[in-house]
mmCIF file of C-alpha atoms in Angstrom:
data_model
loop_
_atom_site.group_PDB
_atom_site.id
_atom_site.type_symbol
_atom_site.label_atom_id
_atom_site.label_comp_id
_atom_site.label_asym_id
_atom_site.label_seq_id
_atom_site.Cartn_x
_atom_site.Cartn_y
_atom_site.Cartn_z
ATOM 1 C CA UNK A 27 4.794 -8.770 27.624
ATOM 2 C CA UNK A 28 3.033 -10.819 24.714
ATOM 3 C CA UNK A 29 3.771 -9.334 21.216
ATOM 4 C CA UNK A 30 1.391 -9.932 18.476
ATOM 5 C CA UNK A 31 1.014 -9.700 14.716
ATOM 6 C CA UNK A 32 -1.915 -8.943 12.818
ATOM 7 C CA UNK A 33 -3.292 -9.414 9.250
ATOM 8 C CA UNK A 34 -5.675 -6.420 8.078
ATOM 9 C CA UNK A 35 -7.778 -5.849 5.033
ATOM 10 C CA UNK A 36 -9.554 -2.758 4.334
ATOM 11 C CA UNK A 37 -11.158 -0.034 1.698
ATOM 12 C CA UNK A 38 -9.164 3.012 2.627
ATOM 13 C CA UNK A 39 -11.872 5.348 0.915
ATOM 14 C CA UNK A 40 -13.199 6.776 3.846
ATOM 15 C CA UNK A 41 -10.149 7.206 5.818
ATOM 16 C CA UNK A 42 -7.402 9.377 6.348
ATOM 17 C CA UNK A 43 -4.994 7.106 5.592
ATOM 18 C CA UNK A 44 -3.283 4.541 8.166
ATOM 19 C CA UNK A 45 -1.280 6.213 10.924
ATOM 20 C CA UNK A 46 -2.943 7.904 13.553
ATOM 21 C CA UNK A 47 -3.679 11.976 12.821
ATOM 22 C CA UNK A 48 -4.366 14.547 15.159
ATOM 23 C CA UNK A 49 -7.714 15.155 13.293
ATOM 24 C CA UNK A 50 -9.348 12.759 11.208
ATOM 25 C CA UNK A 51 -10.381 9.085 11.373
ATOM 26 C CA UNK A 52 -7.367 6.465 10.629
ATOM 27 C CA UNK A 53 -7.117 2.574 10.614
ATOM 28 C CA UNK A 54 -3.993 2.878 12.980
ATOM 29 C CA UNK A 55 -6.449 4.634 14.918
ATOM 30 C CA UNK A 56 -9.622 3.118 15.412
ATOM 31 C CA UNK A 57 -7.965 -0.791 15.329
ATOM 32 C CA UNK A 58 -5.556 0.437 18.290
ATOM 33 C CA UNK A 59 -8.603 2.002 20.001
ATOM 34 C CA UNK A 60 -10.317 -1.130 19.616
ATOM 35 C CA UNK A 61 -7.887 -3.534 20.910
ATOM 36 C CA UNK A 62 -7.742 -1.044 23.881
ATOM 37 C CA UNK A 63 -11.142 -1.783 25.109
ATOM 38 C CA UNK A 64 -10.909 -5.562 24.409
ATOM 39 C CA UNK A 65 -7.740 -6.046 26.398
ATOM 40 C CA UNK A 66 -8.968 -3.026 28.499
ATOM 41 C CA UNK A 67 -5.210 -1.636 28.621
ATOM 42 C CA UNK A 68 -3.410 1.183 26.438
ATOM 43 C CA UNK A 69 -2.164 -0.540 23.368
ATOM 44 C CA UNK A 70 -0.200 1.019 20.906
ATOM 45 C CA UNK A 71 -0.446 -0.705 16.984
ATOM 46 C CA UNK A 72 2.622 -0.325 14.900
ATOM 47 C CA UNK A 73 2.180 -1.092 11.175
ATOM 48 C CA UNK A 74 4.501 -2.224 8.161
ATOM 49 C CA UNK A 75 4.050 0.601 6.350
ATOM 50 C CA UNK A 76 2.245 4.243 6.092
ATOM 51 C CA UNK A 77 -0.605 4.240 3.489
ATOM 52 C CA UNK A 78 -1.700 7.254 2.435
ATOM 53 C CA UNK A 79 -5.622 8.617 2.515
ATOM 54 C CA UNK A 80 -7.670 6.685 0.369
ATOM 55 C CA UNK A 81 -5.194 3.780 0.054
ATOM 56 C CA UNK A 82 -6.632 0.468 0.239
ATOM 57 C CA UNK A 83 -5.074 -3.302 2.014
ATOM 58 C CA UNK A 84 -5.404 -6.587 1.214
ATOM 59 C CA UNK A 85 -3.156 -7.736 3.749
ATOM 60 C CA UNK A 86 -1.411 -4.866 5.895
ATOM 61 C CA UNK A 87 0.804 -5.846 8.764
ATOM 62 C CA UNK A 88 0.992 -5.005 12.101
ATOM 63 C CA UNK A 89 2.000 -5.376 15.796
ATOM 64 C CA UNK A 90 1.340 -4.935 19.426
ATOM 65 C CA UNK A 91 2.701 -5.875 22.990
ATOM 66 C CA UNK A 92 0.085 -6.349 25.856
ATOM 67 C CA UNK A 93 0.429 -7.512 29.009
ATOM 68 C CA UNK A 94 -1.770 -10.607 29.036
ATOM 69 C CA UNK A 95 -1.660 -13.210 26.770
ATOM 70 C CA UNK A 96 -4.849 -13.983 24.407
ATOM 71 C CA UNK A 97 -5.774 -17.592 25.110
ATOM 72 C CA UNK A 98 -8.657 -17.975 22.873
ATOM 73 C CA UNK A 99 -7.494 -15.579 19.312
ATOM 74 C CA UNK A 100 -10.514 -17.194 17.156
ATOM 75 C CA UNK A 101 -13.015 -15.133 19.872
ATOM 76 C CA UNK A 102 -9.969 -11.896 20.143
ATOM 77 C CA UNK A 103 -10.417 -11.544 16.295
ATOM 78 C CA UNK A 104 -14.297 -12.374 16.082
ATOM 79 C CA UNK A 105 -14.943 -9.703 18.541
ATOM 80 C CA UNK A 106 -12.591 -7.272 16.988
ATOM 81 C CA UNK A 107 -14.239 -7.760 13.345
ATOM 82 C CA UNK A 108 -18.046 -6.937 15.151
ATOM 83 C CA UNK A 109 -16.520 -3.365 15.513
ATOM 84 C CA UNK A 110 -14.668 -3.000 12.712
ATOM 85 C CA UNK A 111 -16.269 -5.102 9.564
ATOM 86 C CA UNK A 112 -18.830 -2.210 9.559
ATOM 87 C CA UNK A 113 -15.831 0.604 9.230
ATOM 88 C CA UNK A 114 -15.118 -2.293 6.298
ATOM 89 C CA UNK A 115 -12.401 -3.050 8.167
ATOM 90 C CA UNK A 116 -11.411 -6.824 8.584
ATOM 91 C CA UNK A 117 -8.387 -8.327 11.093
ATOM 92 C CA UNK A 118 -7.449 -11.791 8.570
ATOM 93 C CA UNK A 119 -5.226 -13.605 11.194
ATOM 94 C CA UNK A 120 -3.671 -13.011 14.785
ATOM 95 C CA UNK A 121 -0.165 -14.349 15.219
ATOM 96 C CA UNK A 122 1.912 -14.824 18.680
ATOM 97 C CA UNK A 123 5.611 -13.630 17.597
ATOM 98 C CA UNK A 124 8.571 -13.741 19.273
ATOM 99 C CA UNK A 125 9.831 -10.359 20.867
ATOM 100 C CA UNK A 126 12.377 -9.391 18.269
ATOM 101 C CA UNK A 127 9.505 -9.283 15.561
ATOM 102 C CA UNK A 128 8.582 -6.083 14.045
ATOM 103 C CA UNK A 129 5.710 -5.271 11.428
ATOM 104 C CA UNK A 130 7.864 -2.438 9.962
ATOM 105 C CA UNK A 131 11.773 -3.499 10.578
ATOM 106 C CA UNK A 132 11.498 -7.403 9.785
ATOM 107 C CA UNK A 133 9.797 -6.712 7.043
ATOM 108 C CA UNK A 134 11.999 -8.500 3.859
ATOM 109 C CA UNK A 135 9.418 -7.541 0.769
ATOM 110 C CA UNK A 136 6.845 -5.432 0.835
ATOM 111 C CA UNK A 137 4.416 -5.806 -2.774
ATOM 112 C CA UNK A 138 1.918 -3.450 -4.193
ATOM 113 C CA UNK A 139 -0.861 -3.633 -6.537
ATOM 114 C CA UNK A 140 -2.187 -0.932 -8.696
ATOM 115 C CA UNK A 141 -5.714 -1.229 -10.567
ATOM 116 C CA UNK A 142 -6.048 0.523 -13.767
ATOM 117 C CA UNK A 143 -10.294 0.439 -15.142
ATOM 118 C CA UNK A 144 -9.221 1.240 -18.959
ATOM 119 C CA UNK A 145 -12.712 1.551 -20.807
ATOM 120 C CA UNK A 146 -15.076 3.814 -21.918
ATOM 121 C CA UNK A 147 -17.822 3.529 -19.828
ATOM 122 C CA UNK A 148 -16.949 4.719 -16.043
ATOM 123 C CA UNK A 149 -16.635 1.948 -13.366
ATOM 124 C CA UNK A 150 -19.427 1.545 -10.774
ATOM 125 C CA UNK A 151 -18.995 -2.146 -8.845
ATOM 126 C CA UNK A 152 -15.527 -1.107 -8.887
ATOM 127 C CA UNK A 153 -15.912 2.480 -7.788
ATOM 128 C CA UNK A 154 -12.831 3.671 -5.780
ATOM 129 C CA UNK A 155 -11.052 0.802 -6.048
ATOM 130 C CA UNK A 156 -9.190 1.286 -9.572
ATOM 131 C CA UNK A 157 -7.560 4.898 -11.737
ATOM 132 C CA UNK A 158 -10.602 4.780 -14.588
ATOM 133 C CA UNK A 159 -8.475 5.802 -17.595
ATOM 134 C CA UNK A 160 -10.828 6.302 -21.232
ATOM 135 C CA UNK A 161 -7.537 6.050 -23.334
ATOM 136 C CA UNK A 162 -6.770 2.770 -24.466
ATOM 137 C CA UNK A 163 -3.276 2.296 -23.116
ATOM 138 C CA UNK A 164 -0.693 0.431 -25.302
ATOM 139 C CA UNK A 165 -0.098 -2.713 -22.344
ATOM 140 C CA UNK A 166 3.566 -3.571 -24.850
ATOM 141 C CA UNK A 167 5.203 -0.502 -24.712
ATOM 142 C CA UNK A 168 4.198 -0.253 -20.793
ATOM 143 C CA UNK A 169 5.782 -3.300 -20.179
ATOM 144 C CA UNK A 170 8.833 -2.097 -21.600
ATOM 145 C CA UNK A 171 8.755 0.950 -19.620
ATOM 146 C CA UNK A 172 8.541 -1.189 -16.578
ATOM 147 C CA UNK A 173 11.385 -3.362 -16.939
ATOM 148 C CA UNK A 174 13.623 0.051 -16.582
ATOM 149 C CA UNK A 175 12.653 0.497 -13.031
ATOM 150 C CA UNK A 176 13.790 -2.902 -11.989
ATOM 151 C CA UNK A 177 17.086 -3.080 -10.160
ATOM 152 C CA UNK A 178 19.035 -0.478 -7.604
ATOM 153 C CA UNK A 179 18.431 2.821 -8.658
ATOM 154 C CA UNK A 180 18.196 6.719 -7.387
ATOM 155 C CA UNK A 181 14.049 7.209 -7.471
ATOM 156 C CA UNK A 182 14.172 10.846 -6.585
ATOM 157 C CA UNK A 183 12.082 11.569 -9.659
ATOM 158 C CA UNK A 184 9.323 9.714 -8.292
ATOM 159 C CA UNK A 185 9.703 11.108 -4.575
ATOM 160 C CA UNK A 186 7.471 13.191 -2.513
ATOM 161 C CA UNK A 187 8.480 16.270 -1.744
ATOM 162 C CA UNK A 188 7.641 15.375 1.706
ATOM 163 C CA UNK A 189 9.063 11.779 1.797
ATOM 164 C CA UNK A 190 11.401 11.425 4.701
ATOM 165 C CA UNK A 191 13.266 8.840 3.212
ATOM 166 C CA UNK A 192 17.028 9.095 4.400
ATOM 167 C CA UNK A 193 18.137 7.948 0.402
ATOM 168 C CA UNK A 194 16.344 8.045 -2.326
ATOM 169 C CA UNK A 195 17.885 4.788 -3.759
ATOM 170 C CA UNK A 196 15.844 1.658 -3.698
ATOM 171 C CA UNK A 197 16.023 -2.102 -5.277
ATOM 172 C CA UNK A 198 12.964 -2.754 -6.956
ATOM 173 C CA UNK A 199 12.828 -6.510 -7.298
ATOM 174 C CA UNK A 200 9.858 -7.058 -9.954
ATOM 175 C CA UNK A 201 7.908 -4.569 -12.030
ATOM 176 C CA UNK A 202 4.787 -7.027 -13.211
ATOM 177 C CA UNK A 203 1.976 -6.059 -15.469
ATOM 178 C CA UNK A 204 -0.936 -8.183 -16.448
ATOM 179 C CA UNK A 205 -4.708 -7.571 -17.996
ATOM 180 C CA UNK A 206 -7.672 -8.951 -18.242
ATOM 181 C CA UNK A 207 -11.189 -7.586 -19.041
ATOM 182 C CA UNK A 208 -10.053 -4.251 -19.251
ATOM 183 C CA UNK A 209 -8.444 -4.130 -16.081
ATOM 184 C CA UNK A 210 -4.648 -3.635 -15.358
ATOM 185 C CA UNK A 211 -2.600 -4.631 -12.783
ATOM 186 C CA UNK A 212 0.466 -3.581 -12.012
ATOM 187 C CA UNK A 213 2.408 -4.892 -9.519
ATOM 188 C CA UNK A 214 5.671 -3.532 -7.774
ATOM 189 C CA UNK A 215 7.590 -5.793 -5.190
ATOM 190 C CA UNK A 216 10.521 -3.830 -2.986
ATOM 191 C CA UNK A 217 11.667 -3.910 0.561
ATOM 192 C CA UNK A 218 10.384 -0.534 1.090
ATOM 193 C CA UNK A 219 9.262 2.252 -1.211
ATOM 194 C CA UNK A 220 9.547 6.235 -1.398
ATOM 195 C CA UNK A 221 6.602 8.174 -0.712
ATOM 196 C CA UNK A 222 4.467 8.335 -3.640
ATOM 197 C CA UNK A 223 6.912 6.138 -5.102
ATOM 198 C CA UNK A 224 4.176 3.571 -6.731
ATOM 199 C CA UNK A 225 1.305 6.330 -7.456
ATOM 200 C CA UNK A 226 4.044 8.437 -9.219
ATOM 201 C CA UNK A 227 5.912 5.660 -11.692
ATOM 202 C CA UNK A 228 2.353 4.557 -12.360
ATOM 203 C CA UNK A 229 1.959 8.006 -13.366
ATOM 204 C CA UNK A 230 4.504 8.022 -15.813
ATOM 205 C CA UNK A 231 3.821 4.578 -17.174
ATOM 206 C CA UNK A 232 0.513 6.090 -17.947
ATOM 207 C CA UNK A 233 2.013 8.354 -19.735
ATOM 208 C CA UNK A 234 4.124 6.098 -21.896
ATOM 209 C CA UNK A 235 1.097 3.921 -22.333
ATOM 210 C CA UNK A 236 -0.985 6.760 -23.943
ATOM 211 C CA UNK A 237 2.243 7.624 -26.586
ATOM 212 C CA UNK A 238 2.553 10.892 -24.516
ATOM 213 C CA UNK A 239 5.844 9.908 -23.741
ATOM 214 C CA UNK A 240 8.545 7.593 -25.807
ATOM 215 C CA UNK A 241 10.574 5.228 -23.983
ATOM 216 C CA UNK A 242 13.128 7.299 -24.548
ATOM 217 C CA UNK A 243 11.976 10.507 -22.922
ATOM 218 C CA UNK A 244 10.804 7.794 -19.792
ATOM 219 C CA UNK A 245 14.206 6.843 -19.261
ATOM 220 C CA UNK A 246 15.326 10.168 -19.059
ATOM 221 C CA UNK A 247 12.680 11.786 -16.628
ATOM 222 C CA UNK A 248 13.610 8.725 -14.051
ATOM 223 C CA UNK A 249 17.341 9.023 -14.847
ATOM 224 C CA UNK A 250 17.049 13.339 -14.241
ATOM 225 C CA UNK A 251 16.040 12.633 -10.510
ATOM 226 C CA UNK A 252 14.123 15.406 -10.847
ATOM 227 C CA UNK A 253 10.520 15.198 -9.252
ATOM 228 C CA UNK A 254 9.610 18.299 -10.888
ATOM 229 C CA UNK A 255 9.491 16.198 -14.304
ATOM 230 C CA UNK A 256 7.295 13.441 -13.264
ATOM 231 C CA UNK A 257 4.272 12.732 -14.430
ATOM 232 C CA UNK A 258 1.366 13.740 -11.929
ATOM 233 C CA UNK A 259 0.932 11.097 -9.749
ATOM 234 C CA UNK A 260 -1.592 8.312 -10.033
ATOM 235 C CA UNK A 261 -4.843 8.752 -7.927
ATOM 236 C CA UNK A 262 -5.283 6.883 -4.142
ATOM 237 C CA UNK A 263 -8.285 5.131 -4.689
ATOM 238 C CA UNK A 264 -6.112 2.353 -7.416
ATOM 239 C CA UNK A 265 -3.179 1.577 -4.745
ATOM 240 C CA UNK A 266 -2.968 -1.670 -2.987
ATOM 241 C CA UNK A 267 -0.796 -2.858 -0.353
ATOM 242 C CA UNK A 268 -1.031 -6.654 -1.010
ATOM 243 C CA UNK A 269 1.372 -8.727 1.282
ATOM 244 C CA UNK A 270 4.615 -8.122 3.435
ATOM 245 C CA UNK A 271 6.970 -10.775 3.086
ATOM 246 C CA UNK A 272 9.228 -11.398 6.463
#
């Protein structure tokens, strides 16, 4: 068997999120499905991470075994992209691992990106791709409130309900924030997250940002680890899974 890693970008706005659903169009899905036909045996795609609907990739990673090898992988991913560029769906790169590679498990950092649109006027090149927040958000006191997630910690506060997470505690390596032309981005790097885990600290750092909440009563809420305090989580359609780091 030949295993092999791919490189995906994609606008998750019309999907149901990544891995395969028994109803519903996924990207799992329909890039499996595709590499089916071309290799014209049952393949079976496993990816670094589960994105939820609406989520969007700059660089998701995945694998699959087949049985013969692909000699010519400029053509493989040419041919894949013919199908899929028009589900704006596009495979980046094709590697040849070895056999003890795996998207999820070798992953060492996994980084997200969330895009805030903070004006007046509501975003239209950029339409489901950012949160469009009116309230001018205070970027310094956000900042602060970032630097309080960094390190090992108990993130039950920001957990899913449904997350099926076996603990709740996580090292978050780097909480960045950065702006320009009234777009935010925040970026989170981690070896794996909690469900909801980004969309819900955004939440709160929204929160802080528009002096709903003092950096006081954000350190509490995270330190409660109660999920019934957090702030509702931030929208799909700004979420970004930019790289995974092996």
């Amino acid at each position: 068997m030949f295993r092999y890693q791919i490189l995906i970008e994609y606008v998750g706005t019309n999907f149901r999120g990544w891995q395969i659903q028994t109803k519903g169009k996924t990207i799992q899905g329909l890039i499996q499905e595709r590499i089916s036909k071309l290799l014209k045996e049952k393949i079976i795609l496993f990816g670094a991470g589960r994105l939820d609907k609406g989520v969007h990739a700059l660089e998701q990673s995945a694998h699959f075994e087949c049985k013969k090898k692909i000699e010519n992988s400029s053509k493989f991913v040419k041919s894949l992209n013919h199908f899929l560029n028009k589900e704006m769906i596009s495979i980046i790169k094709i590697k040849k691992r070895g056999n003890d590679f795996h998207a999820r498990f070798s992953a060492r950092m996994r980084i997200y990106k969330y895009i805030i649109i903070n004006r007046t006027s509501r975003p239209v090149i950029d339409e489901n791709r950012g949160w469009h927040i009116i309230n001018k958000l205070d970027l310094k006191v956000m900042k602060k409130a970032a630097k309080k997630l960094v390190g090992t910690k108990d993130f039950s506060t920001f957990r899913a309900s449904s997350c099926r997470a076996k603990s709740p505690i996580k090292t978050m390596r780097s909480v960045k924030i950065k702006s320009r032309n009234n777009k935010i981005e925040v970026e989170f790097q981690s070896q794996s997250f909690l469900q909801q885990q980004v969309r819900s600290m955004v939440g709160c750092l929204k929160y802080v940002g528009e002096k709903k909440w003092s950096l006081k009563k954000f350190n509490f809420i995270m330190n409660s680890k109660k999920r019934i305090l957090c702030a509702p989580p931030a929208p799909p359609e700004g979420l970004y899974l930019a790289r995974v780091i092996y």
